[in-house]
mmCIF file of C-alpha atoms in Angstrom:
data_model
loop_
_atom_site.group_PDB
_atom_site.id
_atom_site.type_symbol
_atom_site.label_atom_id
_atom_site.label_comp_id
_atom_site.label_asym_id
_atom_site.label_seq_id
_atom_site.Cartn_x
_atom_site.Cartn_y
_atom_site.Cartn_z
ATOM 1 C CA MET D 1 312.029 123.877 126.875
ATOM 2 C CA SER D 2 311.936 124.468 129.974
ATOM 3 C CA SER D 3 308.996 124.169 132.161
ATOM 4 C CA SER D 4 308.816 128.199 132.498
ATOM 5 C CA ALA D 5 309.652 129.173 128.748
ATOM 6 C CA LYS D 6 306.398 126.484 128.296
ATOM 7 C CA GLN D 7 304.617 128.372 130.410
ATOM 8 C CA ASP D 8 304.993 131.432 128.755
ATOM 9 C CA GLN D 9 304.528 129.613 125.066
ATOM 10 C CA GLY D 10 300.821 128.546 126.899
ATOM 11 C CA GLU D 11 300.666 132.413 128.195
ATOM 12 C CA GLU D 12 301.543 134.126 124.568
ATOM 13 C CA ILE D 13 299.045 131.550 122.310
ATOM 14 C CA ARG D 14 296.251 132.084 125.191
ATOM 15 C CA GLY D 15 296.591 135.611 124.477
ATOM 16 C CA LEU D 16 295.400 135.032 120.697
ATOM 17 C CA HIS D 17 291.999 136.698 120.918
ATOM 18 C CA VAL D 18 289.578 136.065 117.926
ATOM 19 C CA SER D 19 286.412 138.309 120.235
ATOM 20 C CA GLY D 20 286.069 141.617 117.397
ATOM 21 C CA TRP D 21 289.195 140.212 114.589
ATOM 22 C CA GLY D 22 291.465 141.069 116.751
ATOM 23 C CA TYR D 23 294.147 140.181 118.705
ATOM 24 C CA GLY D 24 295.767 140.960 121.760
ATOM 25 C CA SER D 25 299.040 139.163 122.217
ATOM 26 C CA SER D 26 302.380 140.744 121.733
ATOM 27 C CA MET D 27 303.164 137.392 120.119
ATOM 28 C CA PHE D 28 303.004 137.907 116.574
ATOM 29 C CA MET D 29 304.330 141.983 116.985
ATOM 30 C CA ARG D 30 307.463 141.980 118.880
ATOM 31 C CA GLY D 31 310.192 143.506 117.168
ATOM 32 C CA ARG D 32 308.472 144.286 114.036
ATOM 33 C CA LYS D 33 307.139 147.957 113.148
ATOM 34 C CA ARG D 34 304.374 149.075 112.326
ATOM 35 C CA HIS D 35 302.492 149.685 109.043
ATOM 36 C CA ASP D 36 301.722 152.465 107.368
ATOM 37 C CA PRO D 37 299.408 151.601 104.630
ATOM 38 C CA GLN D 38 299.684 155.150 102.958
ATOM 39 C CA ALA D 39 302.581 153.767 102.988
ATOM 40 C CA ALA D 40 302.217 150.712 100.062
ATOM 41 C CA ASP D 41 302.420 152.217 95.995
ATOM 42 C CA PRO D 42 298.969 151.789 95.122
ATOM 43 C CA GLN D 43 300.139 151.059 91.419
ATOM 44 C CA ARG D 44 302.009 148.128 92.476
ATOM 45 C CA SER D 45 302.239 146.227 88.867
ATOM 46 C CA VAL D 46 300.888 142.704 89.050
ATOM 47 C CA ASP D 47 304.251 141.165 87.606
ATOM 48 C CA GLU D 48 305.121 141.454 91.287
ATOM 49 C CA SER D 49 306.845 137.715 91.688
ATOM 50 C CA LEU D 50 304.779 136.268 93.547
ATOM 51 C CA ILE D 51 305.351 134.835 97.316
ATOM 52 C CA LYS D 52 306.198 131.634 98.531
ATOM 53 C CA GLY D 53 306.073 131.449 102.193
ATOM 54 C CA VAL D 54 303.694 133.505 104.636
ATOM 55 C CA PRO D 55 305.071 137.431 105.098
ATOM 56 C CA GLU D 56 304.565 138.989 107.208
ATOM 57 C CA HIS D 57 301.899 140.762 106.532
ATOM 58 C CA LEU D 58 299.909 138.112 105.766
ATOM 59 C CA GLU D 59 300.297 135.497 109.265
ATOM 60 C CA ILE D 60 298.240 137.869 111.159
ATOM 61 C CA PRO D 61 295.472 137.212 108.724
ATOM 62 C CA LEU D 62 295.925 133.489 108.353
ATOM 63 C CA ARG D 63 296.636 133.215 111.977
ATOM 64 C CA ARG D 64 293.067 134.775 112.594
ATOM 65 C CA TRP D 65 291.805 131.902 110.082
ATOM 66 C CA VAL D 66 292.932 129.657 111.705
ATOM 67 C CA MET D 67 291.746 131.022 114.774
ATOM 68 C CA ASN D 68 288.153 131.283 113.721
ATOM 69 C CA VAL D 69 287.013 128.230 112.242
ATOM 70 C CA LEU D 70 289.340 125.968 115.025
ATOM 71 C CA GLN D 71 287.815 127.888 117.791
ATOM 72 C CA ASP D 72 284.820 126.161 119.242
ATOM 73 C CA ASP D 73 285.679 122.538 117.417
ATOM 74 C CA GLU D 74 288.933 121.379 119.049
ATOM 75 C CA VAL D 75 287.855 117.829 118.300
ATOM 76 C CA ASN D 76 288.941 118.736 115.104
ATOM 77 C CA ALA D 77 291.612 120.765 115.160
ATOM 78 C CA GLU D 78 293.323 117.687 117.365
ATOM 79 C CA ARG D 79 292.826 115.848 113.799
ATOM 80 C CA VAL D 80 294.154 118.183 112.490
ATOM 81 C CA ALA D 81 297.080 118.316 113.934
ATOM 82 C CA LEU D 82 297.085 114.750 114.458
ATOM 83 C CA HIS D 83 297.185 114.631 110.617
ATOM 84 C CA LEU D 84 300.272 116.982 110.297
ATOM 85 C CA ARG D 85 301.958 114.403 113.188
ATOM 86 C CA LEU D 86 301.917 117.651 115.067
ATOM 87 C CA ARG D 87 302.774 117.311 118.760
ATOM 88 C CA VAL D 88 300.099 120.140 120.584
ATOM 89 C CA ASP D 89 301.801 122.318 122.983
ATOM 90 C CA THR D 90 299.839 124.628 124.835
ATOM 91 C CA GLY D 91 301.676 125.123 128.175
ATOM 92 C CA ARG D 92 300.907 122.834 131.506
ATOM 93 C CA GLN D 93 297.735 124.478 132.335
ATOM 94 C CA GLU D 94 295.563 124.331 129.225
ATOM 95 C CA TYR D 95 295.307 121.805 126.217
ATOM 96 C CA SER D 96 293.884 123.684 123.111
ATOM 97 C CA PRO D 97 294.772 122.344 119.552
ATOM 98 C CA ALA D 98 293.013 125.012 118.378
ATOM 99 C CA LYS D 99 295.166 128.179 119.979
ATOM 100 C CA PHE D 100 298.334 125.896 118.938
ATOM 101 C CA LEU D 101 297.415 126.082 115.008
ATOM 102 C CA ALA D 102 296.761 129.253 115.476
ATOM 103 C CA GLY D 103 298.884 130.742 117.644
ATOM 104 C CA GLY D 104 301.675 127.662 118.180
ATOM 105 C CA THR D 105 302.556 126.686 114.634
ATOM 106 C CA THR D 106 305.570 127.823 112.653
ATOM 107 C CA LYS D 107 305.598 130.533 109.546
ATOM 108 C CA GLU D 108 306.074 126.774 107.467
ATOM 109 C CA GLN D 109 303.715 124.608 109.155
ATOM 110 C CA LEU D 110 300.629 127.823 108.914
ATOM 111 C CA PHE D 111 300.173 126.788 105.269
ATOM 112 C CA ASP D 112 300.547 123.100 105.906
ATOM 113 C CA VAL D 113 298.277 123.652 108.440
ATOM 114 C CA ILE D 114 295.628 125.104 106.164
ATOM 115 C CA ASN D 115 296.014 122.757 103.801
ATOM 116 C CA THR D 116 294.764 120.064 105.413
ATOM 117 C CA MET D 117 292.055 122.272 107.080
ATOM 118 C CA LEU D 118 290.610 122.018 103.013
ATOM 119 C CA HIS D 119 291.015 119.163 102.360
ATOM 120 C CA LEU D 120 289.668 117.708 106.561
ATOM 121 C CA SER D 121 286.035 119.490 105.931
ATOM 122 C CA ALA D 122 286.183 119.288 102.247
ATOM 123 C CA PRO D 123 282.339 116.466 101.009
ATOM 124 C CA PRO D 124 283.460 112.974 100.569
ATOM 125 C CA GLU D 125 281.972 113.830 96.527
ATOM 126 C CA ARG D 126 285.353 116.224 96.312
ATOM 127 C CA LEU D 127 288.166 114.169 97.267
ATOM 128 C CA SER D 128 290.345 111.815 94.637
ATOM 129 C CA ASN D 129 289.677 109.160 96.573
ATOM 130 C CA GLY D 130 285.711 109.609 96.917
ATOM 131 C CA GLY D 131 285.341 110.477 100.504
ATOM 132 C CA ARG D 132 286.613 106.396 101.428
ATOM 133 C CA GLY D 133 290.145 106.277 103.844
ATOM 134 C CA PRO D 134 290.698 106.631 107.709
ATOM 135 C CA HIS D 135 292.165 109.726 107.054
ATOM 136 C CA THR D 136 288.163 112.018 105.814
ATOM 137 C CA TYR D 137 286.782 113.491 108.115
ATOM 138 C CA ARG D 138 284.229 116.049 109.097
ATOM 139 C CA LEU D 139 285.465 119.230 110.077
ATOM 140 C CA ASP D 140 282.641 121.981 109.952
ATOM 141 C CA MET D 141 283.839 125.276 109.370
ATOM 142 C CA GLY D 142 280.423 126.939 111.494
ATOM 143 C CA VAL D 143 279.748 131.089 111.119
ATOM 144 C CA ILE D 144 283.200 132.918 110.344
ATOM 145 C CA TYR D 145 283.063 136.160 108.763
ATOM 146 C CA GLY D 146 279.198 136.782 109.274
ATOM 147 C CA ALA D 147 277.841 133.276 106.953
ATOM 148 C CA PRO D 148 277.691 129.855 108.376
ATOM 149 C CA ASP D 149 278.725 128.258 105.463
ATOM 150 C CA ARG D 150 282.024 126.852 104.337
ATOM 151 C CA GLU D 151 282.124 128.535 100.790
ATOM 152 C CA THR D 152 282.444 132.100 102.820
ATOM 153 C CA ALA D 153 285.393 131.596 105.164
ATOM 154 C CA ILE D 154 286.819 129.474 101.721
ATOM 155 C CA MET D 155 285.874 132.970 99.701
ATOM 156 C CA ALA D 156 287.801 134.981 102.762
ATOM 157 C CA LEU D 157 290.843 132.757 102.196
ATOM 158 C CA GLN D 158 290.844 133.346 99.151
ATOM 159 C CA ASP D 159 290.843 136.862 98.917
ATOM 160 C CA MET D 160 293.415 137.606 101.693
ATOM 161 C CA LEU D 161 295.931 135.662 99.425
ATOM 162 C CA THR D 162 295.138 137.130 96.041
ATOM 163 C CA LEU D 163 295.357 140.281 98.348
ATOM 164 C CA GLY D 164 299.017 139.537 99.975
ATOM 165 C CA GLY D 165 299.976 138.419 96.845
ATOM 166 C CA SER D 166 301.122 134.651 98.137
ATOM 167 C CA ALA D 167 302.148 131.682 95.393
ATOM 168 C CA TYR D 168 299.187 129.896 97.292
ATOM 169 C CA ARG D 169 295.606 130.075 96.124
ATOM 170 C CA VAL D 170 292.658 127.786 97.187
ATOM 171 C CA ASN D 171 291.882 124.806 94.641
ATOM 172 C CA ASP D 172 289.039 125.297 92.301
ATOM 173 C CA ALA D 173 288.204 122.003 93.685
ATOM 174 C CA ARG D 174 287.888 123.780 97.791
ATOM 175 C CA THR D 175 290.259 120.573 99.170
ATOM 176 C CA GLY D 176 293.804 122.450 98.797
ATOM 177 C CA LEU D 177 295.900 124.974 98.181
ATOM 178 C CA GLU D 178 297.865 125.386 95.497
ATOM 179 C CA LEU D 179 300.441 127.316 93.486
ATOM 180 C CA ARG D 180 298.328 130.322 91.459
ATOM 181 C CA VAL D 181 299.194 130.518 87.702
ATOM 182 C CA ASP D 182 298.360 131.996 84.786
ATOM 183 C CA ALA D 183 294.623 132.942 84.315
ATOM 184 C CA THR D 184 294.722 131.249 80.984
ATOM 185 C CA ALA D 185 296.400 127.884 81.544
ATOM 186 C CA GLN D 186 293.573 127.474 84.395
ATOM 187 C CA ARG D 187 291.157 127.680 81.867
ATOM 188 C CA ALA D 188 292.910 125.458 79.387
ATOM 189 C CA VAL D 189 292.847 122.509 81.766
ATOM 190 C CA ALA D 190 289.916 123.783 83.250
ATOM 191 C CA SER D 191 288.275 122.873 79.945
ATOM 192 C CA ALA D 192 290.292 120.030 79.190
ATOM 193 C CA LEU D 193 288.763 118.159 81.994
ATOM 194 C CA ALA D 194 285.370 119.398 81.558
ATOM 195 C CA ALA D 195 285.407 118.015 77.877
ATOM 196 C CA SER D 196 287.097 114.768 79.334
ATOM 197 C CA ARG D 197 284.550 114.255 81.543
ATOM 198 C CA ASN D 198 282.123 111.161 79.631
ATOM 199 C CA PRO D 199 282.533 107.360 79.509
ATOM 200 C CA GLN D 200 283.970 107.492 75.951
ATOM 201 C CA ARG D 201 287.413 109.329 77.396
ATOM 202 C CA GLY D 202 287.799 106.824 80.434
ATOM 203 C CA SER D 203 289.288 108.218 82.894
ATOM 204 C CA ALA D 204 290.911 111.121 81.478
ATOM 205 C CA ALA D 205 289.356 113.626 83.739
ATOM 206 C CA ASP D 206 290.847 112.089 87.059
ATOM 207 C CA HIS D 207 294.002 111.344 85.768
ATOM 208 C CA MET D 208 294.260 115.220 84.695
ATOM 209 C CA ALA D 209 293.146 115.887 87.383
ATOM 210 C CA THR D 210 295.825 114.309 89.830
ATOM 211 C CA ALA D 211 298.444 115.530 87.143
ATOM 212 C CA TRP D 212 297.604 118.391 88.372
ATOM 213 C CA LYS D 213 297.651 118.097 91.705
ATOM 214 C CA CYS D 214 300.775 116.949 91.098
ATOM 215 C CA ALA D 215 302.277 119.591 89.849
ATOM 216 C CA TYR D 216 300.553 122.623 91.767
ATOM 217 C CA GLY D 217 299.233 121.430 94.988
ATOM 218 C CA ARG D 218 300.947 121.738 98.152
ATOM 219 C CA ASP D 219 303.201 119.130 98.191
ATOM 220 C CA PRO D 220 304.115 118.519 94.656
ATOM 221 C CA ASP D 221 305.114 114.984 92.892
ATOM 222 C CA PRO D 222 306.884 115.718 89.902
ATOM 223 C CA THR D 223 307.199 112.137 88.560
ATOM 224 C CA LYS D 224 304.109 111.552 89.240
ATOM 225 C CA ALA D 225 302.278 114.641 87.210
ATOM 226 C CA TYR D 226 303.994 113.546 84.764
ATOM 227 C CA SER D 227 303.027 110.083 85.034
ATOM 228 C CA GLU D 228 299.355 110.864 85.370
ATOM 229 C CA ALA D 229 299.631 113.643 82.762
ATOM 230 C CA ILE D 230 300.154 109.777 80.430
ATOM 231 C CA LYS D 231 297.621 108.092 81.496
ATOM 232 C CA ALA D 232 295.547 110.970 81.178
ATOM 233 C CA VAL D 233 296.188 111.292 77.190
ATOM 234 C CA GLU D 234 295.945 107.725 77.090
ATOM 235 C CA ALA D 235 292.715 107.596 77.977
ATOM 236 C CA ALA D 236 291.941 110.380 76.243
ATOM 237 C CA ALA D 237 293.212 108.316 73.081
ATOM 238 C CA GLN D 238 292.780 105.030 73.479
ATOM 239 C CA SER D 239 289.313 104.716 71.820
ATOM 240 C CA LEU D 240 290.314 106.391 68.665
ATOM 241 C CA VAL D 241 293.362 105.527 68.470
ATOM 242 C CA GLU D 242 292.933 101.937 69.488
ATOM 243 C CA PRO D 243 289.705 101.091 69.575
ATOM 244 C CA ASN D 244 290.323 96.950 70.599
ATOM 245 C CA ASN D 245 292.741 97.473 72.111
ATOM 246 C CA ALA D 246 292.534 97.807 76.295
ATOM 247 C CA LYS D 247 295.916 97.374 76.780
ATOM 248 C CA ALA D 248 297.311 100.744 74.739
ATOM 249 C CA THR D 249 299.873 103.027 75.472
ATOM 250 C CA LEU D 250 301.162 105.864 74.352
ATOM 251 C CA GLY D 251 303.586 104.044 73.087
ATOM 252 C CA THR D 252 301.568 101.842 70.726
ATOM 253 C CA MET D 253 298.799 104.462 69.394
ATOM 254 C CA LEU D 254 302.379 105.959 68.893
ATOM 255 C CA GLY D 255 302.675 103.481 66.427
ATOM 256 C CA VAL D 256 299.396 103.242 65.116
ATOM 257 C CA ILE D 257 299.607 106.648 63.872
ATOM 258 C CA ARG D 258 303.094 105.989 62.064
ATOM 259 C CA ASN D 259 301.839 102.822 60.694
ATOM 260 C CA SER D 260 298.705 104.603 58.795
ATOM 261 C CA PRO D 261 298.944 108.020 59.131
ATOM 262 C CA GLN D 262 296.351 109.135 56.668
ATOM 263 C CA ARG D 263 293.568 107.422 59.351
ATOM 264 C CA PHE D 264 293.421 110.404 60.907
ATOM 265 C CA ALA D 265 292.649 113.965 60.278
ATOM 266 C CA THR D 266 292.769 117.166 62.518
ATOM 267 C CA ALA D 267 289.819 120.237 62.414
ATOM 268 C CA ILE D 268 292.842 122.685 61.025
ATOM 269 C CA PRO D 269 294.560 120.749 57.440
ATOM 270 C CA ALA D 270 298.486 120.370 57.163
ATOM 271 C CA ALA D 271 299.785 122.823 54.717
ATOM 272 C CA GLY D 272 300.973 121.205 51.708
ATOM 273 C CA GLY D 273 298.824 118.068 52.085
ATOM 274 C CA GLY D 274 301.380 116.873 54.259
ATOM 275 C CA ASP D 275 299.742 114.720 57.066
ATOM 276 C CA ASP D 276 297.380 116.428 59.484
ATOM 277 C CA ILE D 277 298.463 114.137 62.187
ATOM 278 C CA ALA D 278 301.489 114.807 62.459
ATOM 279 C CA LEU D 279 301.057 118.010 65.478
ATOM 280 C CA VAL D 280 299.490 115.619 67.395
ATOM 281 C CA ALA D 281 302.002 112.454 67.559
ATOM 282 C CA ASP D 282 304.847 114.660 67.809
ATOM 283 C CA MET D 283 303.421 116.388 70.809
ATOM 284 C CA MET D 284 302.693 113.062 71.440
ATOM 285 C CA ARG D 285 305.968 111.022 71.298
ATOM 286 C CA ARG D 286 307.795 114.451 73.080
ATOM 287 C CA LEU D 287 305.678 113.492 76.269
ATOM 288 C CA TRP D 288 306.514 109.690 75.992
ATOM 289 C CA GLN D 289 309.579 110.081 75.218
ATOM 290 C CA GLY D 290 310.333 112.810 78.072
ATOM 291 C CA GLN D 291 309.441 110.668 80.619
ATOM 292 C CA THR D 292 312.282 109.283 82.174
ATOM 293 C CA SER D 293 311.158 107.283 85.399
ATOM 294 C CA ARG D 294 309.449 104.705 83.198
ATOM 295 C CA HIS D 295 312.564 102.219 83.487
ATOM 296 C CA GLY D 296 315.369 101.539 85.436
ATOM 297 C CA SER D 297 318.726 100.610 84.553
ATOM 298 C CA GLN D 298 321.476 99.980 85.391
ATOM 299 C CA ASN D 299 322.077 103.260 85.770
ATOM 300 C CA PRO D 300 320.400 105.818 88.810
ATOM 301 C CA THR D 301 317.041 105.798 87.384
ATOM 302 C CA ARG D 302 316.546 110.275 87.314
ATOM 303 C CA HIS D 303 313.265 111.682 87.785
ATOM 304 C CA GLU D 304 311.165 114.355 86.725
ATOM 305 C CA THR D 305 312.171 118.292 87.524
ATOM 306 C CA GLN D 306 309.393 120.437 88.685
ATOM 307 C CA ARG D 307 309.029 122.584 84.711
ATOM 308 C CA GLU D 308 309.326 119.110 83.335
ATOM 309 C CA ALA D 309 306.482 117.891 84.793
ATOM 310 C CA GLU D 310 304.330 120.952 84.179
ATOM 311 C CA MET D 311 305.382 121.176 80.815
ATOM 312 C CA ALA D 312 303.865 117.336 80.431
ATOM 313 C CA VAL D 313 300.620 118.814 82.217
ATOM 314 C CA HIS D 314 299.615 121.867 80.039
ATOM 315 C CA LEU D 315 301.309 119.240 76.669
ATOM 316 C CA ALA D 316 298.425 116.836 77.855
ATOM 317 C CA ALA D 317 295.609 119.358 78.595
ATOM 318 C CA THR D 318 296.057 120.660 75.224
ATOM 319 C CA LEU D 319 295.906 116.927 74.263
ATOM 320 C CA VAL D 320 293.085 115.401 75.821
ATOM 321 C CA GLN D 321 291.242 118.760 75.260
ATOM 322 C CA TRP D 322 291.875 117.983 71.070
ATOM 323 C CA PHE D 323 290.474 114.592 71.641
ATOM 324 C CA ALA D 324 287.747 114.833 73.396
ATOM 325 C CA ALA D 325 285.938 117.620 72.262
ATOM 326 C CA GLY D 326 286.196 115.530 68.820
ATOM 327 C CA LEU D 327 289.256 117.892 66.722
ATOM 328 C CA ILE D 328 291.561 114.580 66.377
ATOM 329 C CA ARG D 329 288.971 112.370 63.891
ATOM 330 C CA ARG D 330 289.123 109.373 62.288
ATOM 331 C CA THR D 331 289.062 109.224 58.487
ATOM 332 C CA PRO D 332 286.056 107.401 56.467
#
């Protein structure tokens, strides 16, 4: 980029005004038609496809949100840029990571910026690593939207994403963005997490939370999501199925169930005198055998797809809920 072009870019970024929530720069309006709010269909279907990217109608509000959070905190703005490995460029006359993140990033980078801001500003106890590690900083969101607290700023962001039809939402832990999922499915997973937070279920809740994040987070990892879903079920079921085997796996537990199905019962008895545990065993087996990346071989390892990971997470959530809530039990 030429020096004159950089200077022009710097001027455009500096034109991003935050007082009164207005924007004085033509940077965001150049070549765009004004949107007539009266032309919008007020009866827009709730089934309308959600938008995974950053559409034009969301770009300016999201950039304004970033700027209002970071405008008085250049130190932490720089940390966000460093975390994302972004080179700050606001021209030769000024160095402002805040202005760069708000106005100089691409639309593709904008959600990454917001995701990182949420992560770095989260209370340590809400992070999966417990607030440990080199990438955990305290980013103060300051006085935003008329209230000096982080939650108000996040609620404003959540409102923008919802009204703008974004496929992303702020996760329940307020530590990042995740794909928007059917509310009933979200409640089912939340219920499984709540039920499994007790010593008898070991680390089931932690594995379940990680599986969800890897399936629906900003940077999905289907292979890890599937693996964590299996571990969640193993942790939830071990004390009931194999209490004396600290190294129990879904495979060994399925062996115990296969050899002694009469030792287990479920809240809804099987019809016709069948084994109560048969349905549970089938679900566990489907989860266990569906993992394609568990073992290596002479052939290339096939990693789990996103759809497989999502199904595994929801299947695991059901099993974890059943085991944790006592809906599966041993017979006398």
